[in-house]
mmCIF file of C-alpha atoms in Angstrom:
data_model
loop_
_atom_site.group_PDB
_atom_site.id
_atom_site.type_symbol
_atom_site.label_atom_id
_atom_site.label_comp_id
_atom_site.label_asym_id
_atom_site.label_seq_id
_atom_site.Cartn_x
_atom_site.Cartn_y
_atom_site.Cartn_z
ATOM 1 C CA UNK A 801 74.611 -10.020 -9.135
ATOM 2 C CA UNK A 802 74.395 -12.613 -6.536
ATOM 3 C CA UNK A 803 72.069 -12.196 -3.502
ATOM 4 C CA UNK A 804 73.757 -10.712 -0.455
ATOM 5 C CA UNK A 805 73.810 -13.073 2.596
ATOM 6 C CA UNK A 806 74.157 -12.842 6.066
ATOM 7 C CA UNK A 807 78.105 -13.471 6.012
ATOM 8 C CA UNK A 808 78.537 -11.141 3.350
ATOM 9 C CA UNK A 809 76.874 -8.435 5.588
ATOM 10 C CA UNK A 810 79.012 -9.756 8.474
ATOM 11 C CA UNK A 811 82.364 -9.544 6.610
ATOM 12 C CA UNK A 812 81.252 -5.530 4.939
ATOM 13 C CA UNK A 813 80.243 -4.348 8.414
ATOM 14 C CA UNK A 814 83.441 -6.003 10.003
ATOM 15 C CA UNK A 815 81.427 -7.505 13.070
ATOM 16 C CA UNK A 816 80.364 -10.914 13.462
ATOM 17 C CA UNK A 817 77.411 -12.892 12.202
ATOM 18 C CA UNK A 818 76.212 -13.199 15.739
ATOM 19 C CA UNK A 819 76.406 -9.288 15.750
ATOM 20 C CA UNK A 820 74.735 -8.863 12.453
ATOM 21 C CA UNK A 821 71.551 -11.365 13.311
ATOM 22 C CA UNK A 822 71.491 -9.389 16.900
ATOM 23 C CA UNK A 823 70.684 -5.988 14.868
ATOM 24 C CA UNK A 824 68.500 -7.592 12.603
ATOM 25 C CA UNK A 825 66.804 -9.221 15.258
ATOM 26 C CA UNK A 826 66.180 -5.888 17.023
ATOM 27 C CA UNK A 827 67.625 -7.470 20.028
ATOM 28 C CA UNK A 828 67.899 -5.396 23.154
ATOM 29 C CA UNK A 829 71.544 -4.374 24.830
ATOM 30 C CA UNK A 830 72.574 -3.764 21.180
ATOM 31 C CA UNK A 831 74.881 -0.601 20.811
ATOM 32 C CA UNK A 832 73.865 2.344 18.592
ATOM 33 C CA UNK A 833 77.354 1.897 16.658
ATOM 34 C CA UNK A 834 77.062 -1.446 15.948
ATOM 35 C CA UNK A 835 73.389 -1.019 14.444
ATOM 36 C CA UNK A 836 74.752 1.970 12.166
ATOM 37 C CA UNK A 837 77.511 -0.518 11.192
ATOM 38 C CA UNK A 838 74.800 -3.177 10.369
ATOM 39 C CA UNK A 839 72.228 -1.129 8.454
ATOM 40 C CA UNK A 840 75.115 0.309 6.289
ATOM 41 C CA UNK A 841 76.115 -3.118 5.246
ATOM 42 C CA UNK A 842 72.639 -3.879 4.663
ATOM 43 C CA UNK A 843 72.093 -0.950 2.826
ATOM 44 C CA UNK A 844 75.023 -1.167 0.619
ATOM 45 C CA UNK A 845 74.798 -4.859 -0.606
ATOM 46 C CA UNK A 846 70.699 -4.650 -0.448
ATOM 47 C CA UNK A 847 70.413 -7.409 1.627
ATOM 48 C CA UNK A 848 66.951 -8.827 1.921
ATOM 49 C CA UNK A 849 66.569 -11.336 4.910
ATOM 50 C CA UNK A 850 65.299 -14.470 4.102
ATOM 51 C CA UNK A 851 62.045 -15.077 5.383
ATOM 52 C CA UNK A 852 62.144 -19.304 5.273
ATOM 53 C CA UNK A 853 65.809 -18.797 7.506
ATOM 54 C CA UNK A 854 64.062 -16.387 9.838
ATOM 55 C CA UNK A 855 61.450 -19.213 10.738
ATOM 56 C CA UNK A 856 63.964 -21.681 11.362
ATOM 57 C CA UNK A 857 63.977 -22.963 15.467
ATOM 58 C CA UNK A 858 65.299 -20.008 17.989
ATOM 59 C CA UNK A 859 65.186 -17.381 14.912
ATOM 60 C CA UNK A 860 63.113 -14.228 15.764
ATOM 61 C CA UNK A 861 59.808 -14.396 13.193
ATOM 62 C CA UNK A 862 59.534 -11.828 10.508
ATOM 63 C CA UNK A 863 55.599 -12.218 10.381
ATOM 64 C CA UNK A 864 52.685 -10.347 11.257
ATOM 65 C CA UNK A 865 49.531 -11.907 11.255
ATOM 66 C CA UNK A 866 46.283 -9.936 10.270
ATOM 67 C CA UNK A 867 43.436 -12.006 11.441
ATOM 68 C CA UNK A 868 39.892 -10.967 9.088
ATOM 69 C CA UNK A 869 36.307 -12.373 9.080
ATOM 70 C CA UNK A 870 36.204 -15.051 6.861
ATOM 71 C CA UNK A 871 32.363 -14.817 6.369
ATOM 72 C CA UNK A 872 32.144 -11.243 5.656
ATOM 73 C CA UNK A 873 35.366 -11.366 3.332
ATOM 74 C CA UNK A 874 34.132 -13.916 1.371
ATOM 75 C CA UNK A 875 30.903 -12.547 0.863
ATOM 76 C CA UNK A 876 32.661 -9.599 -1.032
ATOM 77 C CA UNK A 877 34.230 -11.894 -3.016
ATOM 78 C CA UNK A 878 30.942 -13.661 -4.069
ATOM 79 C CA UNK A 879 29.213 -10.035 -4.879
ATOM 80 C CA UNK A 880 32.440 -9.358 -7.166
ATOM 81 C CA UNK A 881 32.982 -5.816 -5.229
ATOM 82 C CA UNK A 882 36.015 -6.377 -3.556
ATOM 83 C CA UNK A 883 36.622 -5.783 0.591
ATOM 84 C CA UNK A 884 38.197 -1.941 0.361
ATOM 85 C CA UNK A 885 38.371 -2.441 4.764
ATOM 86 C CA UNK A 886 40.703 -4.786 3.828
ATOM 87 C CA UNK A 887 42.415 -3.240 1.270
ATOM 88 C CA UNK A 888 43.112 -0.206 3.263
ATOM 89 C CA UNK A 889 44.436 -1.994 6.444
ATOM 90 C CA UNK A 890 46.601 -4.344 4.773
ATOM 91 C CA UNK A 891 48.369 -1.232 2.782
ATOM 92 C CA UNK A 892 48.500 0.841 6.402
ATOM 93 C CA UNK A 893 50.457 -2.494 7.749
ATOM 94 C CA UNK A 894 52.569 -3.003 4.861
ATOM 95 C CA UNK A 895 54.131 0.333 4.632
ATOM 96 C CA UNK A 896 55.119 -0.508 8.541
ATOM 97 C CA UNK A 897 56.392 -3.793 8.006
ATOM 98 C CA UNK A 898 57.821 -3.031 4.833
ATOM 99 C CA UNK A 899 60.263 -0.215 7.200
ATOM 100 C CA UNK A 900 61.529 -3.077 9.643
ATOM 101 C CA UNK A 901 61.887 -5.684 6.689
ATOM 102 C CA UNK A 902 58.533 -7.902 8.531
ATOM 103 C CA UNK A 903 55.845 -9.819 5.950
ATOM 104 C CA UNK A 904 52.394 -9.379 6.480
ATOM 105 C CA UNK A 905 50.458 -12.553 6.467
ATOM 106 C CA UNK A 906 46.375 -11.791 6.246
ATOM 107 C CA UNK A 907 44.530 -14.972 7.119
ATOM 108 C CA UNK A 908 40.726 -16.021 7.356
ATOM 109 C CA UNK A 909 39.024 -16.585 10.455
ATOM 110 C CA UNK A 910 35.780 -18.240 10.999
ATOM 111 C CA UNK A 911 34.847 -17.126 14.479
ATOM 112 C CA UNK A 912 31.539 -19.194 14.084
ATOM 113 C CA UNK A 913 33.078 -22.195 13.552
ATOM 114 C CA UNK A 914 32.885 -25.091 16.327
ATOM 115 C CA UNK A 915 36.666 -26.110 16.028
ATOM 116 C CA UNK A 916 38.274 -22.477 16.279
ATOM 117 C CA UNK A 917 40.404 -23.009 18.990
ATOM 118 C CA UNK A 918 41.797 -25.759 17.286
ATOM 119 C CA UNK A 919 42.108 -24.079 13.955
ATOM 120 C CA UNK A 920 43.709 -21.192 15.103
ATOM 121 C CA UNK A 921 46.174 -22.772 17.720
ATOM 122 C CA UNK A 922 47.366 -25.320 14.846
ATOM 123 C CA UNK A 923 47.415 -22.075 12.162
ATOM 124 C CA UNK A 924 50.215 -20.056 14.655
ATOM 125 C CA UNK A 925 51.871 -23.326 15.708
ATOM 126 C CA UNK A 926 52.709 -23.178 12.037
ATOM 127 C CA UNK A 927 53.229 -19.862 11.038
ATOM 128 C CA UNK A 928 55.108 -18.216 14.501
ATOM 129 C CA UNK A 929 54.029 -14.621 13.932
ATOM 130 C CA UNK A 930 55.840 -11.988 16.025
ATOM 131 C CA UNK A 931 52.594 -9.897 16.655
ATOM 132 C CA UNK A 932 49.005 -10.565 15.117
ATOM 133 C CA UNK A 933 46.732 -7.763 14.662
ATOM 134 C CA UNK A 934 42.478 -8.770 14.937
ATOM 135 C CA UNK A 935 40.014 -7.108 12.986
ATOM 136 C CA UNK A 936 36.512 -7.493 14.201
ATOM 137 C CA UNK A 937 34.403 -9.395 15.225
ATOM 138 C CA UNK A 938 37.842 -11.212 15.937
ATOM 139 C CA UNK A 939 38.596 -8.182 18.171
ATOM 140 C CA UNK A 940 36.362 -9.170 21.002
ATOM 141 C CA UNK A 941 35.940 -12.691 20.416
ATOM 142 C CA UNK A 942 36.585 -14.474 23.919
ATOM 143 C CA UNK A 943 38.584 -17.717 22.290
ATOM 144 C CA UNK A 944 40.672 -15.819 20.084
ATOM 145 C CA UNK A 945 41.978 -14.044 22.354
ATOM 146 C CA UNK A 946 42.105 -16.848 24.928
ATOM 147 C CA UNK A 947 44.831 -18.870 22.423
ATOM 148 C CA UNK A 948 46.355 -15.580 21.860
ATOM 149 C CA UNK A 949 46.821 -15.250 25.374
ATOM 150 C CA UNK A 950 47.701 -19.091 25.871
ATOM 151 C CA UNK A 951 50.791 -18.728 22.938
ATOM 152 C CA UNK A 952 52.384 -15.301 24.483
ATOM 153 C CA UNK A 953 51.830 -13.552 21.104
ATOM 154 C CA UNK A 954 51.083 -9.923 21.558
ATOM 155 C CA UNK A 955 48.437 -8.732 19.707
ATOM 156 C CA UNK A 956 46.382 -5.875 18.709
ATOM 157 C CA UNK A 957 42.751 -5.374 18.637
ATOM 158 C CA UNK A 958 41.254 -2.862 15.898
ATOM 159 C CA UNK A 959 37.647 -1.348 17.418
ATOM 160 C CA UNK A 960 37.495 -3.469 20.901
ATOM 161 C CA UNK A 961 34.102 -3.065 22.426
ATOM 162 C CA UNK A 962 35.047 -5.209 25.831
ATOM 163 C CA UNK A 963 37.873 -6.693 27.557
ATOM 164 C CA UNK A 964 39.981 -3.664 27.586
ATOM 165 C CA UNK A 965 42.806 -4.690 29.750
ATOM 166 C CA UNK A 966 43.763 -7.267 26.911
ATOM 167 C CA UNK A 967 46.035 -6.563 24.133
ATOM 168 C CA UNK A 968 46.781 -3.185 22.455
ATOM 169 C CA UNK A 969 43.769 -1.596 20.991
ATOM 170 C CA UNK A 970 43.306 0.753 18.071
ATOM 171 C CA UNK A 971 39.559 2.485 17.886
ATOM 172 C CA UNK A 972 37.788 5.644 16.673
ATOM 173 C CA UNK A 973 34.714 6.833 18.466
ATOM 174 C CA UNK A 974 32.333 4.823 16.677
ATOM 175 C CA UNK A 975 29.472 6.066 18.840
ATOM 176 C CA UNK A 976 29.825 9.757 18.759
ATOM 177 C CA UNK A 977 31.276 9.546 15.099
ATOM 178 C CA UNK A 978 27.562 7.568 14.104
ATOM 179 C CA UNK A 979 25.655 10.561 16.067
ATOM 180 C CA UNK A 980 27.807 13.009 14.136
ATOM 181 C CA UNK A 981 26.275 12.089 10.995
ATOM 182 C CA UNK A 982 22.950 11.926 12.299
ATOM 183 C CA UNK A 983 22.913 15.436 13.720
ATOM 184 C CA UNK A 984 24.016 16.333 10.657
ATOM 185 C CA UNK A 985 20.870 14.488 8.523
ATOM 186 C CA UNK A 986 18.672 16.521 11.906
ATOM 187 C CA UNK A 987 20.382 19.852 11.090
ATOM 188 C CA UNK A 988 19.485 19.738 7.713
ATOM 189 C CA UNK A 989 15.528 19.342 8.478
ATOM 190 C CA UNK A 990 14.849 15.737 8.467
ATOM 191 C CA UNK A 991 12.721 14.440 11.116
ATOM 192 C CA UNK A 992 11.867 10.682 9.234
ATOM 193 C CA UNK A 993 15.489 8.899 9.280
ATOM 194 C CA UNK A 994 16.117 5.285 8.037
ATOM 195 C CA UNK A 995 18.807 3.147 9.437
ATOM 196 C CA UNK A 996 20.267 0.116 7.649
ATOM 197 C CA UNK A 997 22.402 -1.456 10.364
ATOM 198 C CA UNK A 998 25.772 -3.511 9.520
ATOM 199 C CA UNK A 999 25.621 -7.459 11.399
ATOM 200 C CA UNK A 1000 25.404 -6.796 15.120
ATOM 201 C CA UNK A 1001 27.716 -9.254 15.852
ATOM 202 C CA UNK A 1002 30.199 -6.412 15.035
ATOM 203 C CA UNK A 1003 30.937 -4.090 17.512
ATOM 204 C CA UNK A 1004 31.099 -1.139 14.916
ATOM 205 C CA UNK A 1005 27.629 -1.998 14.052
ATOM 206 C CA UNK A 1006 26.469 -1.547 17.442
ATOM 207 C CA UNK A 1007 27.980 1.459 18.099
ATOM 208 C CA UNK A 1008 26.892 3.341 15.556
ATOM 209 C CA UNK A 1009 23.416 2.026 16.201
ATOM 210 C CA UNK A 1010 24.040 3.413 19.071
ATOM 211 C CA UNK A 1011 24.843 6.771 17.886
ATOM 212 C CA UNK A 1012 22.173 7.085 15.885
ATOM 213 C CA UNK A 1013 19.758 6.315 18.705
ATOM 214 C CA UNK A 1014 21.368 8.706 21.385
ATOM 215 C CA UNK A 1015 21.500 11.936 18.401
ATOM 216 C CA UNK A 1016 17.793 10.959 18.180
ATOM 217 C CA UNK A 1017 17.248 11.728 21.691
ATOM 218 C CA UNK A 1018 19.158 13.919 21.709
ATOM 219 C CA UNK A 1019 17.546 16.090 19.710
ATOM 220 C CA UNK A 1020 13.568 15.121 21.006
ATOM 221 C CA UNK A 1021 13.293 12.821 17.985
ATOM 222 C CA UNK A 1022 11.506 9.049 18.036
ATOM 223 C CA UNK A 1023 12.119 6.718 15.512
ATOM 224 C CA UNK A 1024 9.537 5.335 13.592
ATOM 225 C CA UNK A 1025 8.684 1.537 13.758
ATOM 226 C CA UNK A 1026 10.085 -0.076 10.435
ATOM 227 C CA UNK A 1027 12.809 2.597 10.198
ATOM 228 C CA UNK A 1028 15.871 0.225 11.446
ATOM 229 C CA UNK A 1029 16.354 -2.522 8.686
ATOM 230 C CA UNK A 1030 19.278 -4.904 9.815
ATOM 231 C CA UNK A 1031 22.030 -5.304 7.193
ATOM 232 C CA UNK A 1032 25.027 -7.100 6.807
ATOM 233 C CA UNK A 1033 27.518 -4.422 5.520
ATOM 234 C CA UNK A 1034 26.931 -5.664 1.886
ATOM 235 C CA UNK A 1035 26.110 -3.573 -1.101
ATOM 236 C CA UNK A 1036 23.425 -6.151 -1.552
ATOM 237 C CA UNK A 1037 22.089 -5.536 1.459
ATOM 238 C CA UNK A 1038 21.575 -1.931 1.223
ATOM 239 C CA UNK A 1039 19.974 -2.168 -1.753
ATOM 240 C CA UNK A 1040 17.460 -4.493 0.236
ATOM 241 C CA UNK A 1041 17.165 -2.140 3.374
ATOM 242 C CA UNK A 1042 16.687 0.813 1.291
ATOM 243 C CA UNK A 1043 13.698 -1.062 -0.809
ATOM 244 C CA UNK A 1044 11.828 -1.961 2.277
ATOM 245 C CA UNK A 1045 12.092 1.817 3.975
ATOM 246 C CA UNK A 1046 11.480 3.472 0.425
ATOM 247 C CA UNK A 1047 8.584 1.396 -0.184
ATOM 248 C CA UNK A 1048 6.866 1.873 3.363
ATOM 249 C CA UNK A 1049 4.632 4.990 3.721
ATOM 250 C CA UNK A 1050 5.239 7.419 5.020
ATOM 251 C CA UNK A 1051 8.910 7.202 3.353
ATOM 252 C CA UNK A 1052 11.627 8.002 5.152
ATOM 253 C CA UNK A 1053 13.679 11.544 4.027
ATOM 254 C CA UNK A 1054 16.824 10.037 5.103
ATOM 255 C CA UNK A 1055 18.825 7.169 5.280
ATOM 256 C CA UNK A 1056 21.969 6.276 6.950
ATOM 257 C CA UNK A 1057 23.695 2.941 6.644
ATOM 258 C CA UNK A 1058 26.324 1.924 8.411
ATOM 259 C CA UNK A 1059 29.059 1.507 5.941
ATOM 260 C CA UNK A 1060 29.419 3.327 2.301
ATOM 261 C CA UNK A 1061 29.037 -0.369 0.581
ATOM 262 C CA UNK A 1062 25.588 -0.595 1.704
ATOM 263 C CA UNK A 1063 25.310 3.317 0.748
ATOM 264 C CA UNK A 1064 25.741 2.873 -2.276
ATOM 265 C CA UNK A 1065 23.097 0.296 -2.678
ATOM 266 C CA UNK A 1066 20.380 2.675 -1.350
ATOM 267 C CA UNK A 1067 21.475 5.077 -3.949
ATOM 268 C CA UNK A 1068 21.021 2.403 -6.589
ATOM 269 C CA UNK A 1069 17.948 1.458 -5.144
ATOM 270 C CA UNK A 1070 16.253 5.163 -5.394
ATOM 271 C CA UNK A 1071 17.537 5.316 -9.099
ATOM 272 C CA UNK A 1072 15.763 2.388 -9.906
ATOM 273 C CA UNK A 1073 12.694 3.935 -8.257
ATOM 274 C CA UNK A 1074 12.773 7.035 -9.787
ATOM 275 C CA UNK A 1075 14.027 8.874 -6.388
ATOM 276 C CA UNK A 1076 16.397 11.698 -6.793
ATOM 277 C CA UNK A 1077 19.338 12.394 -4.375
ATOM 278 C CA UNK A 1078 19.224 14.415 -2.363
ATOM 279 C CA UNK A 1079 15.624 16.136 -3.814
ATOM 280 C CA UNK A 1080 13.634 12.852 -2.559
ATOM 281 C CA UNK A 1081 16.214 10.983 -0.248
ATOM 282 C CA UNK A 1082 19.238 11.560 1.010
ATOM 283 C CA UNK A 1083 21.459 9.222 1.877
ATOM 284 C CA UNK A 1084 24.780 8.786 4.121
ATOM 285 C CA UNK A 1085 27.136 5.996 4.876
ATOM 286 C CA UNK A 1086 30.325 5.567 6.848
ATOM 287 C CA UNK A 1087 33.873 4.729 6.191
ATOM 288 C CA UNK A 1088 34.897 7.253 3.446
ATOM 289 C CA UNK A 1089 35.544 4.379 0.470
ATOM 290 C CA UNK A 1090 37.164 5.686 -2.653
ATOM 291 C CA UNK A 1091 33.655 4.564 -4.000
ATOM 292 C CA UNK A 1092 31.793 7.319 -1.825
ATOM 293 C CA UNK A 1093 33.782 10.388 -3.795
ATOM 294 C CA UNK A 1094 33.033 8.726 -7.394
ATOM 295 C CA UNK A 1095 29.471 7.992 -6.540
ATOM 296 C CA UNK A 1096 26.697 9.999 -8.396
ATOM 297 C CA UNK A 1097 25.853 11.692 -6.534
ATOM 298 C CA UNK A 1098 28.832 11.940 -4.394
ATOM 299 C CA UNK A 1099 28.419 10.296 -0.826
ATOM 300 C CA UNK A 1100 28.258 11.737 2.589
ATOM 301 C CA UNK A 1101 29.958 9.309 5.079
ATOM 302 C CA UNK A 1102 32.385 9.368 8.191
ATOM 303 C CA UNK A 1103 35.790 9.293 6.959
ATOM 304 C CA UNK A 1104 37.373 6.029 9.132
ATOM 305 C CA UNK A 1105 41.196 5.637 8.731
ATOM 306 C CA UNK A 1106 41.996 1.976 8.495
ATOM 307 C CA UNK A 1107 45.308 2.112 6.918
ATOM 308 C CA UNK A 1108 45.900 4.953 9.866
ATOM 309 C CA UNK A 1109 44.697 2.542 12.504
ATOM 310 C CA UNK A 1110 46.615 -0.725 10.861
ATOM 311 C CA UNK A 1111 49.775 1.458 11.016
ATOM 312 C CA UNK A 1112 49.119 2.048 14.473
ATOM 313 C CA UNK A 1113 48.547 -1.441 15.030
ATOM 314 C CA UNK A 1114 51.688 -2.527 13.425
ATOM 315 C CA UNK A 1115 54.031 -0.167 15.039
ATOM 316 C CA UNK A 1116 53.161 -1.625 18.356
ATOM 317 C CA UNK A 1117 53.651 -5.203 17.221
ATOM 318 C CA UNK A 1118 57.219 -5.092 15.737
ATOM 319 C CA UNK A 1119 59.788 -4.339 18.073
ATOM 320 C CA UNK A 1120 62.002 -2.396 16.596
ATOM 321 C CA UNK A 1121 59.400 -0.015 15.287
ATOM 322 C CA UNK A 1122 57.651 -0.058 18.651
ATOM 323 C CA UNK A 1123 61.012 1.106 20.424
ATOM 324 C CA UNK A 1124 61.161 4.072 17.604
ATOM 325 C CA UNK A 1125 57.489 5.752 18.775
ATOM 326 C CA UNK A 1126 58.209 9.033 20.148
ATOM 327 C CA UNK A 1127 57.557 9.792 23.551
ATOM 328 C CA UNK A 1128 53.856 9.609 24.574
ATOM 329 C CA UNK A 1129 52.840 7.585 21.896
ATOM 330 C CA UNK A 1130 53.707 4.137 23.288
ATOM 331 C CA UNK A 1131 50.140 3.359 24.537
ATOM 332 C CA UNK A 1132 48.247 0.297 24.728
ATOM 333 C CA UNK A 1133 44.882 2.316 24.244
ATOM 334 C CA UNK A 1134 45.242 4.172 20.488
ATOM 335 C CA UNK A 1135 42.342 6.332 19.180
ATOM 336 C CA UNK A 1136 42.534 8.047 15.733
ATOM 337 C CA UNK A 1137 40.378 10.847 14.334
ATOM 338 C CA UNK A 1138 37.647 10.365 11.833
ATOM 339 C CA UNK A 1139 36.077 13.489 10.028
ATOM 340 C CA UNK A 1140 32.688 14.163 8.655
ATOM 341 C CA UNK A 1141 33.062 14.229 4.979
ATOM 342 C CA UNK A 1142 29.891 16.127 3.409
ATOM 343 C CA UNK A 1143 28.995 15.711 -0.266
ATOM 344 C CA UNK A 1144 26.313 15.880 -2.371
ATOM 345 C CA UNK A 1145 23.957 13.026 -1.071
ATOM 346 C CA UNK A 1146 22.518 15.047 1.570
ATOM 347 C CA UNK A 1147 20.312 17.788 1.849
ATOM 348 C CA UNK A 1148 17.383 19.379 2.881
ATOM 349 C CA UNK A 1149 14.158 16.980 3.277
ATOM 350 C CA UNK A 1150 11.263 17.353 0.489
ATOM 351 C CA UNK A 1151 8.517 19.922 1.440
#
């Protein structure tokens, strides 16, 4: 069968091509009738717009731009592990483009770089998204936002830390979601807690830093010289941290790293050494990774959900989807729920 185009949708709907790109454009002033018209056409003939036509001068774009760390992604890549952040966001955004016929379009960022202004105005000169969604450190980086700003695209910021008037912006407590899982290493009897920090250039790493530090003293706790080991969100890098507070005496009883990746390499780490888990260590992470339910032992972690919070994102950055959120939900400030997810890599300190 041949492809349906635009004028066959025109001439099955009995309306005009103007009419027909006017629905698919999600332009406002645009009757309910005519849209049900439209999107039976469309339906009928399984009309799939054409994304090269759609980018054509004075045509609405069909594109959302994700905007990723190109440092940290490619690390992943090198370490032959994958990025299962970006996995999971790019699957929450897809399923929301995929509803108002959009394209998702994930490109790298190098927010170190000297010519990023440059690079990035000359990247959405040439690819016109409707909407671009930021991961961090991208989030809160002053010059992406500045071009951002400087082209009229709206945008939305997953995990902010600063600027908040700018953008839309899709978070989880970070903070009190970090102290969570700390009270929860406390609670169990350990005193002696290891942190292996993720790059505090990120906001998230920060935060939950952060939350480890205020559940501390919270609780009348100090923590210990040598017992915060910076890492870089890598499962190399846990598997560093964890060698250099296992190794120190007195050990640590517990260690939480900032993200499950890293987890994971403290729980190859105290194999190696002989450690059990939870009997000599136990060990939390943070982000709830398909990884941290087939680990052995299974991992304790913070369940964060990115395709949740991409979703969000995405919903606020295509219009017609936007004008579909139920009263209430139309906010420029979104926060989603995490959950504690306990599993078998914690429990009660050695005597």
């Amino acid at each position: 069968m041949a492809t349906a185009t635009i004028y066959d949708v025109a001439a099955h709907a009995g309306v005009s091509i103007k009419s027909v790109s006017r629905v698919l454009n999600a332009e406002p002033n645009v009757s309910q009738a005519l849209r049900d018209k439209v999107d039976r056409a469309v339906a009928a003939l399984g009309y799939r717009r054409s994304l090269s036509a759609r980018t054509l001068a004075g045509a609405s774009s069909s594109l959302i731009a994700a905007l990723v760390d190109a440092q940290l992604t490619i690390e992943h890549w090198r370490s032959g592990r994958g990025n299962d952040y970006l996995s999971r966001l790019e699957l929450g955004a897809l399923m929301e483009c995929r509803q108002a016929d959009f394209h998702l379009m994930v490109e790298l960022v190098d927010h170190g770089s000297p010519d990023l202004r440059r690079d990035l105005t000359s990247l959405l000169a040439s690819i016109r998204p409707a909407g671009v969604m930021l991961t961090p450190p991208n989030s809160d980086h002053p010059v992406v936002l500045d071009v951002l700003d400087e082209a009229g695209i709206p945008y939305a910021r997953i995990g902010p830390e600063s600027d908040f008037h700018r953008g839309i912006r899709v978070s989880l407590d970070e903070q009190q979601a970090a102290a969570d899982i700390t009270d929860h290493l406390i609670d169990l009897g350990h005193r002696r807690i290891g942190v292996i920090t993720g790059p505090l250039g990120y906001s998230a790493s920060r935060l939950r830093l952060a939350g480890f530090e205020a559940a501390m003293k919270g609780r009348g706790l100090t923590i210990a010289p040598g017992t915060v080991v910076d890492g870089d969100f890598t499962f190399q890098s846990g598997l560093a941290g964890a060698e250099r507070l296992l190794t120190a005496e007195p050990r640590v009883t517990a260690i939480f790293a900032a993200n499950d990746d890293m987890a994971l390499g403290v729980l190859q780490c105290a194999a190696a050494m002989g450690l059990s888990v939870p009997g000599d260590v136990s060990v939390a992470g943070f982000d709830d990774t398909p990884s941290a339910l087939f680990s052995t032992p299974s991992l304790t972690t913070i369940r964060q959900p990115v395709a949740e919070m991409a979703a969000a994102a995405t919903r606020r950055l295509v219009p017609s989807l936007r004008a579909a959120l139920a009263d209430g939900e139309d906010g420029e400030a979104v926060v989603v729920p995490y959950a504690l997810i306990i599993r078998a890599s914690t429990g009660a300190p050695p005597e």
